[in-house]
Amino acid sequence: MTNHQLNLIFESFSREGHVKHWEPFGNGHINDTFLGRNQENEASDFILQRKNHKIFTNVAGMMDNIVAVTEHIRKGLEEKKEADIDRKVMKYFPAKDGKWYVNDKHGNYWTLFLYIPGSHSVENIENPEQASMAARAFGHFQLQLADLSGNDLVETIPNFHNGISRLNDFRKAIENDQAERVTENSELLEQLLNRADEMTLLQKWLDSGDLPLRITHNDTKINNILFDENDQPLCIIDLDTVMPGSALYDFGDAIRTIGNTAPEDEPDLSKIDFAGDIFEAFAEGYLTEAGKFLTQKEKENLPFSCLYMAWEQAIRFMTDYLNGDTYYKIAYLEHNLVRTKAQFRYLEVLEENREKMESFVREIE
């Protein structure tokens, strides 16, 4: 994209200031992002982002979610008379037609928000201290939204963490056996199916109201936290996947990645172990903030959520493998099978450590 093209899109938004030049920004794999430097001294810079509408097919709903969440957080910060609010929550600008996005002549969707100066992100959690800090940040994000109903948001990716829906997709893939891979993997399939009754409990609890429907981030990686110059959390970013769900999703998915001592596609299963110190730091940090609003049932099922998310991801990888690798990008023919086996092994490791996790959570509640 040229400066001229980006400026034409930028001029379609209601905002103050003018951009001198645009430059590519960040290392995201889904959206195209550009940083615009403001021409006026001391004025804020802007981020212009093209949303990938092939992945996020309901951009209007997604942006309604994002604005509802950021404006709710902003209102809470204003009521507490916090300083530097524009550094503690993202600020989006509407288009001149009132929408929260602009369509270019090619049908692409663009959004505009303030750049947060003096901020940086971290790519990976490397020690328990970072795990605790990330957990407090995500726990605080959920706390800020605890009084906003999940029913106020739309489900931009339907049934994203719905275990019953994922299980149905898995069973259909087995029945259809499109890539003729069922027979040679029958033992692994059976082991995954044997856990279905317990693993679908989370969705049943949500459906029955035993678990409250909350607003969740659904991508709890440390690189979705902005830190200030003193390495303290400023705000949560990358809100494209914010939607209704269970608080357990965010906790469990974080441990699915940072609690695993190996990559999610590690072929050597002996390298897969449980990072107990990371789990304990994350759980303690998370409950420091989220413990202020979570129900007892949510708290006591935090360890179970880790098992659930590993199981869910395993059947998602396996479903794609049985369907002929149509969803996830693969680097080699059996990549999804390797991913499935690695996730299943991690699930087994989590099961072996379940009592320790439950005991630790009880101690810090």
mmCIF file with all atom_site columns, N, CA and C in Angstrom, residues 123-188:
data_model
loop_
_atom_site.group_PDB
_atom_site.id
_atom_site.type_symbol
_atom_site.label_atom_id
_atom_site.label_alt_id
_atom_site.label_comp_id
_atom_site.label_asym_id
_atom_site.label_entity_id
_atom_site.label_seq_id
_atom_site.pdbx_PDB_ins_code
_atom_site.Cartn_x
_atom_site.Cartn_y
_atom_site.Cartn_z
_atom_site.occupancy
_atom_site.B_iso_or_equiv
_atom_site.pdbx_formal_charge
_atom_site.auth_seq_id
_atom_site.auth_comp_id
_atom_site.auth_asym_id
_atom_site.auth_atom_id
_atom_site.pdbx_PDB_model_num
ATOM 1   N N  . GLU A 1 123 ? 7.327   -11.320 23.255 1.00 0.00 ? 123 GLU A N  1
ATOM 2   C CA . GLU A 1 123 ? 6.857   -12.425 22.414 1.00 0.00 ? 123 GLU A CA 1
ATOM 3   C C  . GLU A 1 123 ? 6.579   -13.712 23.190 1.00 0.00 ? 123 GLU A C  1
ATOM 4   N N  . ASN A 1 124 ? 7.402   -14.030 24.172 1.00 0.00 ? 124 ASN A N  1
ATOM 5   C CA . ASN A 1 124 ? 7.241   -15.313 24.866 1.00 0.00 ? 124 ASN A CA 1
ATOM 6   C C  . ASN A 1 124 ? 7.476   -15.163 26.363 1.00 0.00 ? 124 ASN A C  1
ATOM 7   N N  . ILE A 1 125 ? 6.754   -15.951 27.133 1.00 0.00 ? 125 ILE A N  1
ATOM 8   C CA . ILE A 1 125 ? 6.972   -16.011 28.577 1.00 0.00 ? 125 ILE A CA 1
ATOM 9   C C  . ILE A 1 125 ? 8.179   -16.907 28.848 1.00 0.00 ? 125 ILE A C  1
ATOM 10  N N  . GLU A 1 126 ? 9.151   -16.357 29.544 1.00 0.00 ? 126 GLU A N  1
ATOM 11  C CA . GLU A 1 126 ? 10.409  -17.078 29.755 1.00 0.00 ? 126 GLU A CA 1
ATOM 12  C C  . GLU A 1 126 ? 10.649  -17.460 31.211 1.00 0.00 ? 126 GLU A C  1
ATOM 13  N N  . ASN A 1 127 ? 9.850   -16.917 32.142 1.00 0.00 ? 127 ASN A N  1
ATOM 14  C CA . ASN A 1 127 ? 10.075  -17.222 33.556 1.00 0.00 ? 127 ASN A CA 1
ATOM 15  C C  . ASN A 1 127 ? 8.777   -17.005 34.338 1.00 0.00 ? 127 ASN A C  1
ATOM 16  N N  . PRO A 1 128 ? 8.707   -17.494 35.575 1.00 0.00 ? 128 PRO A N  1
ATOM 17  C CA . PRO A 1 128 ? 7.485   -17.365 36.373 1.00 0.00 ? 128 PRO A CA 1
ATOM 18  C C  . PRO A 1 128 ? 7.065   -15.916 36.619 1.00 0.00 ? 128 PRO A C  1
ATOM 19  N N  . GLU A 1 129 ? 8.033   -15.005 36.738 1.00 0.00 ? 129 GLU A N  1
ATOM 20  C CA . GLU A 1 129 ? 7.697   -13.603 36.973 1.00 0.00 ? 129 GLU A CA 1
ATOM 21  C C  . GLU A 1 129 ? 6.884   -13.035 35.809 1.00 0.00 ? 129 GLU A C  1
ATOM 22  N N  . GLN A 1 130 ? 7.298   -13.358 34.586 1.00 0.00 ? 130 GLN A N  1
ATOM 23  C CA . GLN A 1 130 ? 6.544   -12.914 33.418 1.00 0.00 ? 130 GLN A CA 1
ATOM 24  C C  . GLN A 1 130 ? 5.169   -13.560 33.370 1.00 0.00 ? 130 GLN A C  1
ATOM 25  N N  . ALA A 1 131 ? 5.105   -14.824 33.748 1.00 0.00 ? 131 ALA A N  1
ATOM 26  C CA . ALA A 1 131 ? 3.820   -15.529 33.766 1.00 0.00 ? 131 ALA A CA 1
ATOM 27  C C  . ALA A 1 131 ? 2.854   -14.869 34.734 1.00 0.00 ? 131 ALA A C  1
ATOM 28  N N  . SER A 1 132 ? 3.355   -14.500 35.912 1.00 0.00 ? 132 SER A N  1
ATOM 29  C CA . SER A 1 132 ? 2.509   -13.845 36.908 1.00 0.00 ? 132 SER A CA 1
ATOM 30  C C  . SER A 1 132 ? 2.020   -12.494 36.412 1.00 0.00 ? 132 SER A C  1
ATOM 31  N N  . MET A 1 133 ? 2.907   -11.732 35.773 1.00 0.00 ? 133 MET A N  1
ATOM 32  C CA . MET A 1 133 ? 2.543   -10.414 35.267 1.00 0.00 ? 133 MET A CA 1
ATOM 33  C C  . MET A 1 133 ? 1.491   -10.520 34.164 1.00 0.00 ? 133 MET A C  1
ATOM 34  N N  . ALA A 1 134 ? 1.687   -11.469 33.247 1.00 0.00 ? 134 ALA A N  1
ATOM 35  C CA . ALA A 1 134 ? 0.714   -11.666 32.175 1.00 0.00 ? 134 ALA A CA 1
ATOM 36  C C  . ALA A 1 134 ? -0.639  -12.091 32.744 1.00 0.00 ? 134 ALA A C  1
ATOM 37  N N  . ALA A 1 135 ? -0.610  -12.966 33.730 1.00 0.00 ? 135 ALA A N  1
ATOM 38  C CA . ALA A 1 135 ? -1.852  -13.447 34.339 1.00 0.00 ? 135 ALA A CA 1
ATOM 39  C C  . ALA A 1 135 ? -2.607  -12.316 35.020 1.00 0.00 ? 135 ALA A C  1
ATOM 40  N N  . ARG A 1 136 ? -1.888  -11.449 35.715 1.00 0.00 ? 136 ARG A N  1
ATOM 41  C CA . ARG A 1 136 ? -2.548  -10.316 36.364 1.00 0.00 ? 136 ARG A CA 1
ATOM 42  C C  . ARG A 1 136 ? -3.178  -9.393  35.319 1.00 0.00 ? 136 ARG A C  1
ATOM 43  N N  . ALA A 1 137 ? -2.479  -9.215  34.196 1.00 0.00 ? 137 ALA A N  1
ATOM 44  C CA . ALA A 1 137 ? -3.009  -8.350  33.147 1.00 0.00 ? 137 ALA A CA 1
ATOM 45  C C  . ALA A 1 137 ? -4.302  -8.909  32.564 1.00 0.00 ? 137 ALA A C  1
ATOM 46  N N  . PHE A 1 138 ? -4.316  -10.189 32.236 1.00 0.00 ? 138 PHE A N  1
ATOM 47  C CA . PHE A 1 138 ? -5.531  -10.783 31.674 1.00 0.00 ? 138 PHE A CA 1
ATOM 48  C C  . PHE A 1 138 ? -6.632  -10.897 32.729 1.00 0.00 ? 138 PHE A C  1
ATOM 49  N N  . GLY A 1 139 ? -6.249  -11.193 33.977 1.00 0.00 ? 139 GLY A N  1
ATOM 50  C CA . GLY A 1 139 ? -7.242  -11.232 35.045 1.00 0.00 ? 139 GLY A CA 1
ATOM 51  C C  . GLY A 1 139 ? -7.869  -9.871  35.274 1.00 0.00 ? 139 GLY A C  1
ATOM 52  N N  . HIS A 1 140 ? -7.055  -8.810  35.189 1.00 0.00 ? 140 HIS A N  1
ATOM 53  C CA . HIS A 1 140 ? -7.565  -7.451  35.364 1.00 0.00 ? 140 HIS A CA 1
ATOM 54  C C  . HIS A 1 140 ? -8.483  -7.072  34.201 1.00 0.00 ? 140 HIS A C  1
ATOM 55  N N  . PHE A 1 141 ? -8.127  -7.489  33.002 1.00 0.00 ? 141 PHE A N  1
ATOM 56  C CA . PHE A 1 141 ? -8.970  -7.247  31.829 1.00 0.00 ? 141 PHE A CA 1
ATOM 57  C C  . PHE A 1 141 ? -10.352 -7.861  32.031 1.00 0.00 ? 141 PHE A C  1
ATOM 58  N N  . GLN A 1 142 ? -10.400 -9.099  32.503 1.00 0.00 ? 142 GLN A N  1
ATOM 59  C CA . GLN A 1 142 ? -11.690 -9.734  32.763 1.00 0.00 ? 142 GLN A CA 1
ATOM 60  C C  . GLN A 1 142 ? -12.433 -9.033  33.898 1.00 0.00 ? 142 GLN A C  1
ATOM 61  N N  . LEU A 1 143 ? -11.688 -8.586  34.928 1.00 0.00 ? 143 LEU A N  1
ATOM 62  C CA . LEU A 1 143 ? -12.309 -7.862  36.039 1.00 0.00 ? 143 LEU A CA 1
ATOM 63  C C  . LEU A 1 143 ? -12.955 -6.569  35.556 1.00 0.00 ? 143 LEU A C  1
ATOM 64  N N  . GLN A 1 144 ? -12.282 -5.870  34.658 1.00 0.00 ? 144 GLN A N  1
ATOM 65  C CA . GLN A 1 144 ? -12.835 -4.612  34.121 1.00 0.00 ? 144 GLN A CA 1
ATOM 66  C C  . GLN A 1 144 ? -14.131 -4.837  33.358 1.00 0.00 ? 144 GLN A C  1
ATOM 67  N N  . LEU A 1 145 ? -14.320 -6.065  32.860 1.00 0.00 ? 145 LEU A N  1
ATOM 68  C CA . LEU A 1 145 ? -15.500 -6.373  32.047 1.00 0.00 ? 145 LEU A CA 1
ATOM 69  C C  . LEU A 1 145 ? -16.512 -7.245  32.786 1.00 0.00 ? 145 LEU A C  1
ATOM 70  N N  . ALA A 1 146 ? -16.257 -7.517  34.065 1.00 0.00 ? 146 ALA A N  1
ATOM 71  C CA . ALA A 1 146 ? -17.109 -8.457  34.805 1.00 0.00 ? 146 ALA A CA 1
ATOM 72  C C  . ALA A 1 146 ? -18.539 -7.966  34.936 1.00 0.00 ? 146 ALA A C  1
ATOM 73  N N  . ASP A 1 147 ? -18.738 -6.644  34.896 1.00 0.00 ? 147 ASP A N  1
ATOM 74  C CA . ASP A 1 147 ? -20.096 -6.106  35.016 1.00 0.00 ? 147 ASP A CA 1
ATOM 75  C C  . ASP A 1 147 ? -20.715 -5.772  33.664 1.00 0.00 ? 147 ASP A C  1
ATOM 76  N N  . LEU A 1 148 ? -20.086 -6.255  32.590 1.00 0.00 ? 148 LEU A N  1
ATOM 77  C CA . LEU A 1 148 ? -20.661 -6.133  31.243 1.00 0.00 ? 148 LEU A CA 1
ATOM 78  C C  . LEU A 1 148 ? -21.116 -7.518  30.810 1.00 0.00 ? 148 LEU A C  1
ATOM 79  N N  . SER A 1 149 ? -22.369 -7.662  30.479 1.00 0.00 ? 149 SER A N  1
ATOM 80  C CA . SER A 1 149 ? -22.932 -8.977  30.189 1.00 0.00 ? 149 SER A CA 1
ATOM 81  C C  . SER A 1 149 ? -22.369 -9.567  28.889 1.00 0.00 ? 149 SER A C  1
ATOM 82  N N  . GLY A 1 150 ? -22.072 -10.859 28.930 1.00 0.00 ? 150 GLY A N  1
ATOM 83  C CA . GLY A 1 150 ? -21.649 -11.544 27.718 1.00 0.00 ? 150 GLY A CA 1
ATOM 84  C C  . GLY A 1 150 ? -22.718 -11.521 26.645 1.00 0.00 ? 150 GLY A C  1
ATOM 85  N N  . ASN A 1 151 ? -23.977 -11.389 27.076 1.00 0.00 ? 151 ASN A N  1
ATOM 86  C CA . ASN A 1 151 ? -25.078 -11.333 26.109 1.00 0.00 ? 151 ASN A CA 1
ATOM 87  C C  . ASN A 1 151 ? -25.093 -10.034 25.311 1.00 0.00 ? 151 ASN A C  1
ATOM 88  N N  . ASP A 1 152 ? -24.304 -9.042  25.755 1.00 0.00 ? 152 ASP A N  1
ATOM 89  C CA . ASP A 1 152 ? -24.244 -7.768  25.041 1.00 0.00 ? 152 ASP A CA 1
ATOM 90  C C  . ASP A 1 152 ? -23.339 -7.832  23.813 1.00 0.00 ? 152 ASP A C  1
ATOM 91  N N  . LEU A 1 153 ? -22.590 -8.913  23.672 1.00 0.00 ? 153 LEU A N  1
ATOM 92  C CA . LEU A 1 153 ? -21.669 -9.065  22.557 1.00 0.00 ? 153 LEU A CA 1
ATOM 93  C C  . LEU A 1 153 ? -22.145 -10.160 21.612 1.00 0.00 ? 153 LEU A C  1
ATOM 94  N N  . VAL A 1 154 ? -21.669 -10.115 20.380 1.00 0.00 ? 154 VAL A N  1
ATOM 95  C CA . VAL A 1 154 ? -22.015 -11.154 19.415 1.00 0.00 ? 154 VAL A CA 1
ATOM 96  C C  . VAL A 1 154 ? -20.899 -12.196 19.375 1.00 0.00 ? 154 VAL A C  1
ATOM 97  N N  . GLU A 1 155 ? -21.251 -13.387 18.966 1.00 0.00 ? 155 GLU A N  1
ATOM 98  C CA . GLU A 1 155 ? -20.279 -14.483 18.837 1.00 0.00 ? 155 GLU A CA 1
ATOM 99  C C  . GLU A 1 155 ? -19.694 -14.401 17.426 1.00 0.00 ? 155 GLU A C  1
ATOM 100 N N  . THR A 1 156 ? -18.543 -13.761 17.303 1.00 0.00 ? 156 THR A N  1
ATOM 101 C CA . THR A 1 156 ? -17.983 -13.509 15.974 1.00 0.00 ? 156 THR A CA 1
ATOM 102 C C  . THR A 1 156 ? -17.437 -14.775 15.317 1.00 0.00 ? 156 THR A C  1
ATOM 103 N N  . ILE A 1 157 ? -17.023 -15.742 16.127 1.00 0.00 ? 157 ILE A N  1
ATOM 104 C CA . ILE A 1 157 ? -16.635 -17.055 15.606 1.00 0.00 ? 157 ILE A CA 1
ATOM 105 C C  . ILE A 1 157 ? -17.542 -18.071 16.299 1.00 0.00 ? 157 ILE A C  1
ATOM 106 N N  . PRO A 1 158 ? -18.644 -18.449 15.672 1.00 0.00 ? 158 PRO A N  1
ATOM 107 C CA . PRO A 1 158 ? -19.626 -19.318 16.334 1.00 0.00 ? 158 PRO A CA 1
ATOM 108 C C  . PRO A 1 158 ? -19.009 -20.622 16.841 1.00 0.00 ? 158 PRO A C  1
ATOM 109 N N  . ASN A 1 159 ? -19.370 -20.977 18.072 1.00 0.00 ? 159 ASN A N  1
ATOM 110 C CA . ASN A 1 159 ? -18.967 -22.246 18.691 1.00 0.00 ? 159 ASN A CA 1
ATOM 111 C C  . ASN A 1 159 ? -17.448 -22.417 18.783 1.00 0.00 ? 159 ASN A C  1
ATOM 112 N N  . PHE A 1 160 ? -16.741 -21.299 18.972 1.00 0.00 ? 160 PHE A N  1
ATOM 113 C CA . PHE A 1 160 ? -15.280 -21.326 18.951 1.00 0.00 ? 160 PHE A CA 1
ATOM 114 C C  . PHE A 1 160 ? -14.709 -22.322 19.963 1.00 0.00 ? 160 PHE A C  1
ATOM 115 N N  . HIS A 1 161 ? -15.179 -22.263 21.195 1.00 0.00 ? 161 HIS A N  1
ATOM 116 C CA . HIS A 1 161 ? -14.708 -23.195 22.226 1.00 0.00 ? 161 HIS A CA 1
ATOM 117 C C  . HIS A 1 161 ? -15.832 -24.104 22.733 1.00 0.00 ? 161 HIS A C  1
ATOM 118 N N  . ASN A 1 162 ? -16.848 -24.298 21.920 1.00 0.00 ? 162 ASN A N  1
ATOM 119 C CA . ASN A 1 162 ? -17.972 -25.147 22.293 1.00 0.00 ? 162 ASN A CA 1
ATOM 120 C C  . ASN A 1 162 ? -17.556 -26.613 22.135 1.00 0.00 ? 162 ASN A C  1
ATOM 121 N N  . GLY A 1 163 ? -17.315 -27.274 23.261 1.00 0.00 ? 163 GLY A N  1
ATOM 122 C CA . GLY A 1 163 ? -16.823 -28.651 23.227 1.00 0.00 ? 163 GLY A CA 1
ATOM 123 C C  . GLY A 1 163 ? -17.796 -29.620 22.590 1.00 0.00 ? 163 GLY A C  1
ATOM 124 N N  . ILE A 1 164 ? -19.086 -29.376 22.759 1.00 0.00 ? 164 ILE A N  1
ATOM 125 C CA . ILE A 1 164 ? -20.088 -30.253 22.160 1.00 0.00 ? 164 ILE A CA 1
ATOM 126 C C  . ILE A 1 164 ? -20.057 -30.121 20.643 1.00 0.00 ? 164 ILE A C  1
ATOM 127 N N  . SER A 1 165 ? -19.972 -28.892 20.153 1.00 0.00 ? 165 SER A N  1
ATOM 128 C CA . SER A 1 165 ? -19.896 -28.654 18.713 1.00 0.00 ? 165 SER A CA 1
ATOM 129 C C  . SER A 1 165 ? -18.609 -29.226 18.130 1.00 0.00 ? 165 SER A C  1
ATOM 130 N N  . ARG A 1 166 ? -17.492 -29.016 18.830 1.00 0.00 ? 166 ARG A N  1
ATOM 131 C CA . ARG A 1 166 ? -16.207 -29.554 18.358 1.00 0.00 ? 166 ARG A CA 1
ATOM 132 C C  . ARG A 1 166 ? -16.238 -31.080 18.317 1.00 0.00 ? 166 ARG A C  1
ATOM 133 N N  . LEU A 1 167 ? -16.884 -31.683 19.309 1.00 0.00 ? 167 LEU A N  1
ATOM 134 C CA . LEU A 1 167 ? -16.997 -33.140 19.347 1.00 0.00 ? 167 LEU A CA 1
ATOM 135 C C  . LEU A 1 167 ? -17.845 -33.646 18.181 1.00 0.00 ? 167 LEU A C  1
ATOM 136 N N  . ASN A 1 168 ? -18.929 -32.953 17.877 1.00 0.00 ? 168 ASN A N  1
ATOM 137 C CA . ASN A 1 168 ? -19.763 -33.346 16.745 1.00 0.00 ? 168 ASN A CA 1
ATOM 138 C C  . ASN A 1 168 ? -18.981 -33.286 15.436 1.00 0.00 ? 168 ASN A C  1
ATOM 139 N N  . ASP A 1 169 ? -18.175 -32.229 15.270 1.00 0.00 ? 169 ASP A N  1
ATOM 140 C CA . ASP A 1 169 ? -17.340 -32.118 14.076 1.00 0.00 ? 169 ASP A CA 1
ATOM 141 C C  . ASP A 1 169 ? -16.338 -33.266 14.001 1.00 0.00 ? 169 ASP A C  1
ATOM 142 N N  . PHE A 1 170 ? -15.792 -33.621 15.143 1.00 0.00 ? 170 PHE A N  1
ATOM 143 C CA . PHE A 1 170 ? -14.820 -34.711 15.234 1.00 0.00 ? 170 PHE A CA 1
ATOM 144 C C  . PHE A 1 170 ? -15.461 -36.042 14.837 1.00 0.00 ? 170 PHE A C  1
ATOM 145 N N  . ARG A 1 171 ? -16.641 -36.304 15.362 1.00 0.00 ? 171 ARG A N  1
ATOM 146 C CA . ARG A 1 171 ? -17.337 -37.558 15.055 1.00 0.00 ? 171 ARG A CA 1
ATOM 147 C C  . ARG A 1 171 ? -17.738 -37.634 13.576 1.00 0.00 ? 171 ARG A C  1
ATOM 148 N N  . LYS A 1 172 ? -18.131 -36.496 13.013 1.00 0.00 ? 172 LYS A N  1
ATOM 149 C CA . LYS A 1 172 ? -18.458 -36.470 11.581 1.00 0.00 ? 172 LYS A CA 1
ATOM 150 C C  . LYS A 1 172 ? -17.219 -36.776 10.734 1.00 0.00 ? 172 LYS A C  1
ATOM 151 N N  . ALA A 1 173 ? -16.079 -36.231 11.157 1.00 0.00 ? 173 ALA A N  1
ATOM 152 C CA . ALA A 1 173 ? -14.837 -36.482 10.427 1.00 0.00 ? 173 ALA A CA 1
ATOM 153 C C  . ALA A 1 173 ? -14.458 -37.957 10.471 1.00 0.00 ? 173 ALA A C  1
ATOM 154 N N  . ILE A 1 174 ? -14.701 -38.593 11.616 1.00 0.00 ? 174 ILE A N  1
ATOM 155 C CA . ILE A 1 174 ? -14.431 -40.028 11.745 1.00 0.00 ? 174 ILE A CA 1
ATOM 156 C C  . ILE A 1 174 ? -15.382 -40.823 10.849 1.00 0.00 ? 174 ILE A C  1
ATOM 157 N N  . GLU A 1 175 ? -16.636 -40.448 10.883 1.00 0.00 ? 175 GLU A N  1
ATOM 158 C CA . GLU A 1 175 ? -17.653 -41.162 10.089 1.00 0.00 ? 175 GLU A CA 1
ATOM 159 C C  . GLU A 1 175 ? -17.382 -41.031 8.594  1.00 0.00 ? 175 GLU A C  1
ATOM 160 N N  . ASN A 1 176 ? -17.031 -39.835 8.159  1.00 0.00 ? 176 ASN A N  1
ATOM 161 C CA . ASN A 1 176 ? -16.801 -39.602 6.732  1.00 0.00 ? 176 ASN A CA 1
ATOM 162 C C  . ASN A 1 176 ? -15.468 -40.171 6.257  1.00 0.00 ? 176 ASN A C  1
ATOM 163 N N  . ASP A 1 177 ? -14.469 -40.120 7.125  1.00 0.00 ? 177 ASP A N  1
ATOM 164 C CA . ASP A 1 177 ? -13.132 -40.649 6.809  1.00 0.00 ? 177 ASP A CA 1
ATOM 165 C C  . ASP A 1 177 ? -12.676 -40.216 5.409  1.00 0.00 ? 177 ASP A C  1
ATOM 166 N N  . GLN A 1 178 ? -12.767 -38.927 5.174  1.00 0.00 ? 178 GLN A N  1
ATOM 167 C CA . GLN A 1 178 ? -12.543 -38.387 3.846  1.00 0.00 ? 178 GLN A CA 1
ATOM 168 C C  . GLN A 1 178 ? -11.137 -38.670 3.305  1.00 0.00 ? 178 GLN A C  1
ATOM 169 N N  . ALA A 1 179 ? -10.144 -38.622 4.183  1.00 0.00 ? 179 ALA A N  1
ATOM 170 C CA . ALA A 1 179 ? -8.763  -38.844 3.746  1.00 0.00 ? 179 ALA A CA 1
ATOM 171 C C  . ALA A 1 179 ? -8.296  -40.281 4.006  1.00 0.00 ? 179 ALA A C  1
ATOM 172 N N  . GLU A 1 180 ? -9.241  -41.122 4.446  1.00 0.00 ? 180 GLU A N  1
ATOM 173 C CA . GLU A 1 180 ? -8.943  -42.547 4.713  1.00 0.00 ? 180 GLU A CA 1
ATOM 174 C C  . GLU A 1 180 ? -7.795  -42.691 5.711  1.00 0.00 ? 180 GLU A C  1
ATOM 175 N N  . ARG A 1 181 ? -7.966  -42.025 6.847  1.00 0.00 ? 181 ARG A N  1
ATOM 176 C CA . ARG A 1 181 ? -6.925  -42.043 7.872  1.00 0.00 ? 181 ARG A CA 1
ATOM 177 C C  . ARG A 1 181 ? -7.429  -42.568 9.215  1.00 0.00 ? 181 ARG A C  1
ATOM 178 N N  . VAL A 1 182 ? -8.671  -43.036 9.252  1.00 0.00 ? 182 VAL A N  1
ATOM 179 C CA . VAL A 1 182 ? -9.267  -43.455 10.513 1.00 0.00 ? 182 VAL A CA 1
ATOM 180 C C  . VAL A 1 182 ? -8.661  -44.753 11.035 1.00 0.00 ? 182 VAL A C  1
ATOM 181 N N  . THR A 1 183 ? -8.599  -45.765 10.203 1.00 0.00 ? 183 THR A N  1
ATOM 182 C CA . THR A 1 183 ? -8.166  -47.096 10.649 1.00 0.00 ? 183 THR A CA 1
ATOM 183 C C  . THR A 1 183 ? -6.793  -47.073 11.291 1.00 0.00 ? 183 THR A C  1
ATOM 184 N N  . GLU A 1 184 ? -5.860  -46.394 10.668 1.00 0.00 ? 184 GLU A N  1
ATOM 185 C CA . GLU A 1 184 ? -4.486  -46.397 11.180 1.00 0.00 ? 184 GLU A CA 1
ATOM 186 C C  . GLU A 1 184 ? -4.318  -45.563 12.444 1.00 0.00 ? 184 GLU A C  1
ATOM 187 N N  . ASN A 1 185 ? -5.346  -44.803 12.805 1.00 0.00 ? 185 ASN A N  1
ATOM 188 C CA . ASN A 1 185 ? -5.272  -43.978 14.016 1.00 0.00 ? 185 ASN A CA 1
ATOM 189 C C  . ASN A 1 185 ? -6.389  -44.312 15.003 1.00 0.00 ? 185 ASN A C  1
ATOM 190 N N  . SER A 1 186 ? -6.934  -45.499 14.884 1.00 0.00 ? 186 SER A N  1
ATOM 191 C CA . SER A 1 186 ? -8.113  -45.873 15.670 1.00 0.00 ? 186 SER A CA 1
ATOM 192 C C  . SER A 1 186 ? -7.869  -45.805 17.180 1.00 0.00 ? 186 SER A C  1
ATOM 193 N N  . GLU A 1 187 ? -6.677  -46.187 17.622 1.00 0.00 ? 187 GLU A N  1
ATOM 194 C CA . GLU A 1 187 ? -6.398  -46.186 19.067 1.00 0.00 ? 187 GLU A CA 1
ATOM 195 C C  . GLU A 1 187 ? -6.395  -44.756 19.623 1.00 0.00 ? 187 GLU A C  1
ATOM 196 N N  . LEU A 1 188 ? -5.758  -43.843 18.908 1.00 0.00 ? 188 LEU A N  1
ATOM 197 C CA . LEU A 1 188 ? -5.730  -42.456 19.339 1.00 0.00 ? 188 LEU A CA 1
ATOM 198 C C  . LEU A 1 188 ? -7.126  -41.844 19.319 1.00 0.00 ? 188 LEU A C  1
#
